Coordinates of C-alpha atoms in Angstrom, one line a residue:
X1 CA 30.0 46.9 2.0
X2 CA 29.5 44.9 5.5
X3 CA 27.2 47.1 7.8
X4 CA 29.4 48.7 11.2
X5 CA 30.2 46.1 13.9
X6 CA 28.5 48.4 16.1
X7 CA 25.1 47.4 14.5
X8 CA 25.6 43.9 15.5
X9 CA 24.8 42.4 18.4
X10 CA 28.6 41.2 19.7
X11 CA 29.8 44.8 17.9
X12 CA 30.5 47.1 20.6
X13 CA 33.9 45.9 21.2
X14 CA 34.8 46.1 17.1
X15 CA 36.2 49.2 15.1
X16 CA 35.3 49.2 11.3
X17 CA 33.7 46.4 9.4
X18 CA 34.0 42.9 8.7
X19 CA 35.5 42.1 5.5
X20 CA 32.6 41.0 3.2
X21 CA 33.7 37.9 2.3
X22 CA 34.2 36.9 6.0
X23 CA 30.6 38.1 6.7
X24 CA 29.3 35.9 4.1
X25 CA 31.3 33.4 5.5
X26 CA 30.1 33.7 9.2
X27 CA 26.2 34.1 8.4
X28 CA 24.0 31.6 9.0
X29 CA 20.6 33.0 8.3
X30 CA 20.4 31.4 4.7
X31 CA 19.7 28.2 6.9
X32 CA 19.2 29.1 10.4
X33 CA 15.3 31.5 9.4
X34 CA 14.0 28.3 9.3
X35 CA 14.0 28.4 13.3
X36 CA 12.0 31.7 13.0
X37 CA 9.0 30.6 14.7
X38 CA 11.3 28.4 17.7
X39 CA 12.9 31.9 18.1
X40 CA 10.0 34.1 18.4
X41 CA 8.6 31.4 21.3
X42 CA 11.6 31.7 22.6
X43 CA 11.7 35.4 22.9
X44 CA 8.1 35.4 24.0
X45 CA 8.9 33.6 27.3
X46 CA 12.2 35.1 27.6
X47 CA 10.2 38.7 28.0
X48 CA 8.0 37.7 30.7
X49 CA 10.8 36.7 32.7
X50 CA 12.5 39.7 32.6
X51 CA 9.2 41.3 33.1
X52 CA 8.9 39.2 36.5
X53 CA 12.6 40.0 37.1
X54 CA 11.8 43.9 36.7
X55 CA 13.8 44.3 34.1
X56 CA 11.3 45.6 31.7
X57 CA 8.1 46.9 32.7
X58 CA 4.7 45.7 32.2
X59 CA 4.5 48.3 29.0
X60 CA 7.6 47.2 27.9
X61 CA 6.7 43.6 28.0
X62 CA 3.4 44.2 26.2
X63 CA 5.2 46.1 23.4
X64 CA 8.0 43.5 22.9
X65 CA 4.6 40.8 23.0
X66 CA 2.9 42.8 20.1
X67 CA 6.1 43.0 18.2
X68 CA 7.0 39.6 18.1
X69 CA 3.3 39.0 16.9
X70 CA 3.7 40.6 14.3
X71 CA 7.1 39.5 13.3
X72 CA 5.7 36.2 13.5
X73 CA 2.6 36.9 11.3
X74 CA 5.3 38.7 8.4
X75 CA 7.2 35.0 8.5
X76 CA 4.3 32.9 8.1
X77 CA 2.9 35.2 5.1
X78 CA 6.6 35.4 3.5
X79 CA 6.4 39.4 3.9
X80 CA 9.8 39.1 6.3
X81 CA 12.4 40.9 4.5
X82 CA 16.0 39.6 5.7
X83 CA 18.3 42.4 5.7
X84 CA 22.2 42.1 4.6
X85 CA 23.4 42.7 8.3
X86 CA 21.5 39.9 9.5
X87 CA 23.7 37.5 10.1
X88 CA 21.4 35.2 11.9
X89 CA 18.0 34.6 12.6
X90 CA 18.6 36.0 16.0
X91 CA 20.1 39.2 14.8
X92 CA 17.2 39.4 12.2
X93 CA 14.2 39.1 14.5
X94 CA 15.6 41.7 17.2
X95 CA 16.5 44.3 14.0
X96 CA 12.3 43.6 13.1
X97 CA 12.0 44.5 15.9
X98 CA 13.6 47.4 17.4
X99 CA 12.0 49.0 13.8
X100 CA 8.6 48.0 14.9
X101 CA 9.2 49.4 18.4
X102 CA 12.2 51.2 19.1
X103 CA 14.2 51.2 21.9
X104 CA 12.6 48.6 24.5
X105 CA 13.6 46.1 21.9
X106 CA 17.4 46.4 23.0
X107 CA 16.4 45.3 26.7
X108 CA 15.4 41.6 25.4
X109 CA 18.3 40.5 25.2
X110 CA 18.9 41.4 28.9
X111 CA 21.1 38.3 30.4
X112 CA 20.6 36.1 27.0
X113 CA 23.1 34.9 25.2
X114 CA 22.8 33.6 21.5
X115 CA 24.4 30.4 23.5
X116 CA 21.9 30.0 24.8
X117 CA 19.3 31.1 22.5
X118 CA 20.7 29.4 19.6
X119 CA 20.7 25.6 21.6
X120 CA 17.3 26.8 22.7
X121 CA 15.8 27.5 19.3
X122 CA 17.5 24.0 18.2
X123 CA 15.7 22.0 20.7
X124 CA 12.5 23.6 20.0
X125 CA 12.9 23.0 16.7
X126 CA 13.8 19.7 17.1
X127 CA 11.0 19.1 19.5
X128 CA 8.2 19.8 16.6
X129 CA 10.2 17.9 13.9
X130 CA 10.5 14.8 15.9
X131 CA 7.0 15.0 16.5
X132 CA 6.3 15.0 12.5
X133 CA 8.3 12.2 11.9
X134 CA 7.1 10.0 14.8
X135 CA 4.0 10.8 12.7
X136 CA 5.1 9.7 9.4
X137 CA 6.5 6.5 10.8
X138 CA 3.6 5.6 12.1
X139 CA 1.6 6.0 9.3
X140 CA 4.1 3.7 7.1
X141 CA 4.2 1.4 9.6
X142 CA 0.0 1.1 9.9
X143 CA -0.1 0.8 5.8
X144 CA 2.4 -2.0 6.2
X145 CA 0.3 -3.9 9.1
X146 CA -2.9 -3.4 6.8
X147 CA -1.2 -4.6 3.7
X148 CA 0.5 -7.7 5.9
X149 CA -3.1 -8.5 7.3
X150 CA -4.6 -8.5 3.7
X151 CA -2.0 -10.6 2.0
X152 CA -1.3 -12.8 5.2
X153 CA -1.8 -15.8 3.0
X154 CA 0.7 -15.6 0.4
X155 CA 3.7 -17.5 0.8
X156 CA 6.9 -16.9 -0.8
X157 CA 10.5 -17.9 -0.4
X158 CA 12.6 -16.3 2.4
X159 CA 16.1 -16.0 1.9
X160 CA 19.1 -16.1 3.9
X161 CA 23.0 -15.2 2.6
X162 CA 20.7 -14.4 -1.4
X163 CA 19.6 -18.1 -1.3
X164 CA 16.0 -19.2 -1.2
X165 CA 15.7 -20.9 2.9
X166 CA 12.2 -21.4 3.5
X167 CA 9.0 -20.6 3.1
X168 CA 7.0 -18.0 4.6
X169 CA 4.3 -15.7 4.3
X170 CA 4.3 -12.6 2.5
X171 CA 2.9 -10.8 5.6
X172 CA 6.0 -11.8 7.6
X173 CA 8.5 -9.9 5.5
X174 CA 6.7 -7.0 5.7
X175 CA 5.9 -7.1 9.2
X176 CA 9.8 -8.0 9.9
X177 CA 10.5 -4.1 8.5
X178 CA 7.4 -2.8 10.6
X179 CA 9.2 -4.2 13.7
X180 CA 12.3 -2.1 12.5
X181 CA 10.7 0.9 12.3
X182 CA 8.5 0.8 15.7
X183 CA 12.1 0.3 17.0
X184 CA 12.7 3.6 15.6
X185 CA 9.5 5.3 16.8
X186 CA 10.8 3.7 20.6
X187 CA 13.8 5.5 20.1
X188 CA 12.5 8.4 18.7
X189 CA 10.6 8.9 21.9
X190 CA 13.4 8.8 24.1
X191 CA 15.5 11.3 22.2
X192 CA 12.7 13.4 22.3
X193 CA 13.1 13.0 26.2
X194 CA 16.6 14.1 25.9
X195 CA 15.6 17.4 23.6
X196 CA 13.3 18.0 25.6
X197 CA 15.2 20.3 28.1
X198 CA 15.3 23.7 28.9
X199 CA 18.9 25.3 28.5
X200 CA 17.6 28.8 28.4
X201 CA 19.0 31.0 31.3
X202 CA 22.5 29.5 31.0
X203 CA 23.7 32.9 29.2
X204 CA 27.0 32.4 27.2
X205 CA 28.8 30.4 29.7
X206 CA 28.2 31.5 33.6
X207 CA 24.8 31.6 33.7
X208 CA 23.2 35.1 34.6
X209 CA 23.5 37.4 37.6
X210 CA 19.4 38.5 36.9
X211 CA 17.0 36.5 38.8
X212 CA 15.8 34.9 35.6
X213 CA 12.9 32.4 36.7
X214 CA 14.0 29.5 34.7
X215 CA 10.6 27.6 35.9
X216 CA 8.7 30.3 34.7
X217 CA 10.4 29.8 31.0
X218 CA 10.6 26.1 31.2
X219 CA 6.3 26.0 31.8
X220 CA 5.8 28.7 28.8
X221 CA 7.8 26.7 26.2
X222 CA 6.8 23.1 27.6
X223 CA 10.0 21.9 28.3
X224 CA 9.6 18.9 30.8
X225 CA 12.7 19.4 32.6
X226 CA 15.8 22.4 33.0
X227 CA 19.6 22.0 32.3
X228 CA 21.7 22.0 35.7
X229 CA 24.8 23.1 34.1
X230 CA 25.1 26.5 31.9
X231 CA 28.7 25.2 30.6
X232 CA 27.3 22.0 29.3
X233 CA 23.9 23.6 28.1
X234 CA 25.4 25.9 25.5
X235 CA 28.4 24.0 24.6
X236 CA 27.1 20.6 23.8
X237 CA 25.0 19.0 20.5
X238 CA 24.2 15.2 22.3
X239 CA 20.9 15.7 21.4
X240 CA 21.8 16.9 17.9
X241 CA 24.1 13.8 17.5
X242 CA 21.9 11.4 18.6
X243 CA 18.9 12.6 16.2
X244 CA 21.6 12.3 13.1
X245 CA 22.0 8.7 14.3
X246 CA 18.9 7.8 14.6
X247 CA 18.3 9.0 11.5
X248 CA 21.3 6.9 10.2
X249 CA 19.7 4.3 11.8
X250 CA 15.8 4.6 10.3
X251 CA 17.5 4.8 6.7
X252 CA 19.6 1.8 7.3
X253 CA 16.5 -0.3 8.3
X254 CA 14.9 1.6 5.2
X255 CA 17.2 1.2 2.7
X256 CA 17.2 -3.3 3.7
X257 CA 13.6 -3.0 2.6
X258 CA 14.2 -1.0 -0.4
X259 CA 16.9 -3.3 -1.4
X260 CA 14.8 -6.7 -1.2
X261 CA 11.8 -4.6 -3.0
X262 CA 14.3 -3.5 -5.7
X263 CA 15.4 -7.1 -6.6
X264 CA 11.8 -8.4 -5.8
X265 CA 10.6 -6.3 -8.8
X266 CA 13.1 -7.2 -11.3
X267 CA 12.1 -9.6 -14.3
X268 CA 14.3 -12.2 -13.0
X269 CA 12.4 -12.0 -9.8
X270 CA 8.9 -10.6 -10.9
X271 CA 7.4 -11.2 -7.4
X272 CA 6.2 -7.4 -7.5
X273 CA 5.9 -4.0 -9.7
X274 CA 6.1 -0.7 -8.1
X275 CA 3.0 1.4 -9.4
X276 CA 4.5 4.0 -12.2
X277 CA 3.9 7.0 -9.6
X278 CA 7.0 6.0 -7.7
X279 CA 9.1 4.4 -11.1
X280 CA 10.5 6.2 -14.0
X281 CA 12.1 5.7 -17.6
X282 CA 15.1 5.4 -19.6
X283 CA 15.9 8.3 -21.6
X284 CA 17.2 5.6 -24.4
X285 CA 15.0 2.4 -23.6
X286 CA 11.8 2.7 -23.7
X287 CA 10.8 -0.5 -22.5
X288 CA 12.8 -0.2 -19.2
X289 CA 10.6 1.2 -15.9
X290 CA 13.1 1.6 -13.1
X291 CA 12.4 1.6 -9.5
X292 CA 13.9 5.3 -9.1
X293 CA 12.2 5.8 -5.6
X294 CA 13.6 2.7 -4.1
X295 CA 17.0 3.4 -5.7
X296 CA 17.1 6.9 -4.0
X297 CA 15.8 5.3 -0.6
X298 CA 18.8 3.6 -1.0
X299 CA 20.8 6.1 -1.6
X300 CA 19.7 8.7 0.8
X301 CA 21.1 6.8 4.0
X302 CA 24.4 7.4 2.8
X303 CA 23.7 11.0 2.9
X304 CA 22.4 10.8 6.0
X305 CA 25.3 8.2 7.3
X306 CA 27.6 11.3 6.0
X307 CA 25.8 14.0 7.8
X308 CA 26.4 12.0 11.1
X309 CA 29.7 10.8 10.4
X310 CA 31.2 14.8 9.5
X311 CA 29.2 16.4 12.7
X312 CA 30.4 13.8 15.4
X313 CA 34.1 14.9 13.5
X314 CA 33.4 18.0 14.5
X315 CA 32.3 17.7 17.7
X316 CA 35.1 15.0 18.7
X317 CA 37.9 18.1 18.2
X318 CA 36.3 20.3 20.1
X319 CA 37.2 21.9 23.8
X320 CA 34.6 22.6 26.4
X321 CA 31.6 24.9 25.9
X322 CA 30.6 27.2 23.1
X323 CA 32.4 27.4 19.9
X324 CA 31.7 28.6 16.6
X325 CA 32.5 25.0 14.7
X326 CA 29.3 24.4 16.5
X327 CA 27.2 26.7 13.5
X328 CA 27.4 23.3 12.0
X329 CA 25.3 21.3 13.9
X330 CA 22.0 23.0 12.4
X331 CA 22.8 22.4 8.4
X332 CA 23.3 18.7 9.6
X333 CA 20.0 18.6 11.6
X334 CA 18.3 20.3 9.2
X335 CA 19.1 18.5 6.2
X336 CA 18.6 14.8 7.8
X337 CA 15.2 15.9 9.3
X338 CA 14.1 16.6 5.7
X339 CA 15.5 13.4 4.3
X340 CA 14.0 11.3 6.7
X341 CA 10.6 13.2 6.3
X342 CA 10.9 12.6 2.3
X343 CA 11.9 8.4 2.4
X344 CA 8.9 7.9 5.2
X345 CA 6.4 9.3 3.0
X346 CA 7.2 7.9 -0.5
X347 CA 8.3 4.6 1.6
X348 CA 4.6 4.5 2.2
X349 CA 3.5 5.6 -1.1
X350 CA 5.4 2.4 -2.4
X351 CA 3.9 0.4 -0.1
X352 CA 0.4 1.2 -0.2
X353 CA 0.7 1.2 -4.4
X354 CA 2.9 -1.7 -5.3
X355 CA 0.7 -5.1 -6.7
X356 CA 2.3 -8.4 -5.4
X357 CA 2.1 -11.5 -8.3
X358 CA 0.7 -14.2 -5.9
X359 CA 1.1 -17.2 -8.5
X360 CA 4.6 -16.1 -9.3
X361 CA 5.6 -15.9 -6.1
X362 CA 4.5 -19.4 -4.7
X363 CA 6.0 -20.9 -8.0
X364 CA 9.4 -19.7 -6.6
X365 CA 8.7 -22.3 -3.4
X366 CA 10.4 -25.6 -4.1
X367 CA 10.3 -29.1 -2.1
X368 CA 13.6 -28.5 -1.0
X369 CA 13.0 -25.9 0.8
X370 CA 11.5 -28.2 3.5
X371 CA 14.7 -29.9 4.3
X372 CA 14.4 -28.4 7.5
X373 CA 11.2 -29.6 8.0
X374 CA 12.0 -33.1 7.0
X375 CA 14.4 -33.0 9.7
X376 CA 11.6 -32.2 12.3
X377 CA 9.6 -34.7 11.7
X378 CA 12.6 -36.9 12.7
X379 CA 13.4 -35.2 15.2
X380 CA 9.6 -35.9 16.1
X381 CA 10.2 -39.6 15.4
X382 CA 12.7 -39.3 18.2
X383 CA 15.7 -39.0 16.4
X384 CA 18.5 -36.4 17.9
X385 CA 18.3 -32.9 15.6
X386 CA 21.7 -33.1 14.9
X387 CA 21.7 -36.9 13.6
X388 CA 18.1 -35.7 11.7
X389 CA 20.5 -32.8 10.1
X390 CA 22.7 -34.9 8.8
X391 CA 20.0 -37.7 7.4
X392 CA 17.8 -34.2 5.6
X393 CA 21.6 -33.1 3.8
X394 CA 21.9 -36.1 2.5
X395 CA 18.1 -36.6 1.2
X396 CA 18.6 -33.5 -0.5
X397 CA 21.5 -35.1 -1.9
X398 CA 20.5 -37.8 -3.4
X399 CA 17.2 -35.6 -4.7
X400 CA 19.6 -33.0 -6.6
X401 CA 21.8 -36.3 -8.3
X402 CA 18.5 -37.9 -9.3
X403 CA 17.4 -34.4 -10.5
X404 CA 14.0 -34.9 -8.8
X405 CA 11.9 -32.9 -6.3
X406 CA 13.0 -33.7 -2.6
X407 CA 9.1 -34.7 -2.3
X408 CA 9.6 -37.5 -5.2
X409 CA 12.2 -39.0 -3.4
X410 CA 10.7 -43.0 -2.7
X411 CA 10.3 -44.8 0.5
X412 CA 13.3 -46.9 -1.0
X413 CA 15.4 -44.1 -1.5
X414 CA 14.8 -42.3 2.0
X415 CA 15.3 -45.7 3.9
X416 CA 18.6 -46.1 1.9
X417 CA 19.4 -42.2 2.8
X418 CA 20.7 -43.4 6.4

């Protein structure tokens, strides 16, 4: 049976209880605990500003402090024991405590809203996972440049439209996905700008009547600036939105490489094998070793491309400020921070572990594959490109209907070329 609204805390207005169903329905905590910490720092700060507000005392303050310690401390062993009227991770960590110290627990949430602590806790959040991924980037990234500088002499063919173009080095495929990703790191940077702002103090929608120093909070959580509008702060997800495209964005850029890897390592290829920590089996042929991690690299931007695509959806029909469609935004956030953190780690573990088969690579290179090249030095001999174009085509030409090598063509045969 659902606890008494009157336990909750929107319930004073409410008679009886919520259906069960519907409070399953409504909770969020089977997701949302994972914000306990964001919410406890958030609570933390909120207390001393109420504290210099005098709307706790000093004692007060100190108890709410020493409570919150120790809620913290239950999370981070796993003791926390979530209780079936919490329906959130707000509601659960004011319950922990107002056991812990009684009464001066109900004055925290003096002039709060969980508008504003929710988008709060989000950005917070946010703030620390951004912070983890900008580091996992960067370590894939510095295993590529090392890799690119060890192998910066193999050459292999580069392809444009799945046909072999010209030649280039090893090095400069990889290092074309390394620029990608410090593209992403860039632009991971300035969304963390954009998190990075303090909406606490906003209330539900009006802002608060207490004088609630907002400085004060935005220097204890290391925000680096404060939201100007309390209607805007609790009611929009940019920041949320933005972080599921980027993410959209780092798996798109992912997912090219793990493409070109994947066909790179098949027999007809054989340019590379993945080390057999990141490939699997068949269940039926036992010869076959599959490049499982690259497949689900793959795969996993669509996930991601679907978390983005669903959440801008729901944002797109909503009207101004705080609604509950919003409870949406943290499963979204939550699941494509995870996602992201899982590719950019075995990305790197495929990368650092792979072995490249130099000789069967530069036996891929062919003569024709310097057609352009053959119209440079033309072009060199003063010849206009697109005349020097035109002359390379046609070498190539009579090279594939003598079915030689471009570079066995004769002086003859290239003098009767134009």
């Amino acid at each position: 049976m659902a606890n008494s609204e009157g336990n909750k805390l929107w319930g004073g207005r409410f008679v009886g209880a919520t259906d069960p169903i519907m409070e399953k329905f409504n909770a969020s905590i089977a997701y949302d605990q994972r914000m306990w910490d964001a919410d406890i720092r958030g609570s933390k700060a909120y207390v001393k500003a109420l504290e210099k507000a005098k709307l706790v005392t000093t004692e007060e303050m100190n108890r709410i402090l020493q409570g919150m310690d120790q809620i913290s401390e239950e999370w981070s062993k796993g003791v926390f024991v979530i209780k079936p009227g919490d329906e959130d991770i707000h509601t659960a960590n004011e319950r922990r405590l107002k056991e812990l110290i009684g009464e001066p627990a109900g004055k925290l949430h003096t002039g709060r809203s969980r508008n504003d602590q929710v988008v709060t806790d989000m950005r917070l959040w946010l703030r620390d996972a951004i912070a983890t991924l900008k580091e996992n980037a960067l370590q894939l990234i510095s295993t590529m440049v090392e890799r690119a500088a060890v192998e910066i002499d193999v050459l292999f063919p580069g392809y444009t439209h799945m046909q072999r173009a010209q030649p280039i080095r090893w090095s400069h495929w990889i290092l074309s996905h390394a620029v990608a990703l410090s593209r992403d790191v860039d632009h991971l940077q300035e969304i963390k700008r954009r998190v990075n702002v303090l909406p606490l103090g906003s209330g539900a929608i009006a802002g608060t009547p207490f004088v609630i120093d907002r400085e004060l909070l935005r220097a204890e959580l290391e925000f680096d600036d404060i939201s100007i509008n309390s209607m805007d702060a609790t009611g929009q997800r940019d920041f949320v939105a933005e972080f599921l495209f980027w993410a959209s964005l780092c798996l798109t850029h992912l997912s090219k490489m793990a493409e070109d890897l994947m066909l790179y390592s098949t027999k007809e290829f054989s340019f590379l094998a993945l080390s057999d920590a990141y490939s699997t089996g068949s269940s039926l042929m036992p010869q076959k070793k599959n490049a499982d991690s690259l497949e689900l690299i793959r795969s996993k931007a669509g996930r991601v491309f679907g978390r983005c695509a669903g959440f801008m959806m729901t944002l797109k029909g909503l009207p101004s400020t705080y609604n509950k469609d919003l409870q949406e935004d943290k499963e979204a956030m939550f699941d494509c921070y995870d996602t992201v953190h899982a590719v950019l780690q075995v990305t790197t573990g495929v990368m650092s572990t792979l072995k490249i088969n130099q000789s069967v690579m530069e036996a891929a290179l062919s003569p024709d594959m310097l057609a352009t090249d053959l119209a440079y030095y033309l072009v060199r001999k003063g010849m206009a490109f697109r005349e020097a174009h035109g002359v390379s085509g046609k070498a190539v030409f009579v090279a594939e209907a003598k079915n030689i090598p471009l570079s066995q063509l004769t002086v003859e045969d290239l003098a009767a070329v134009r």
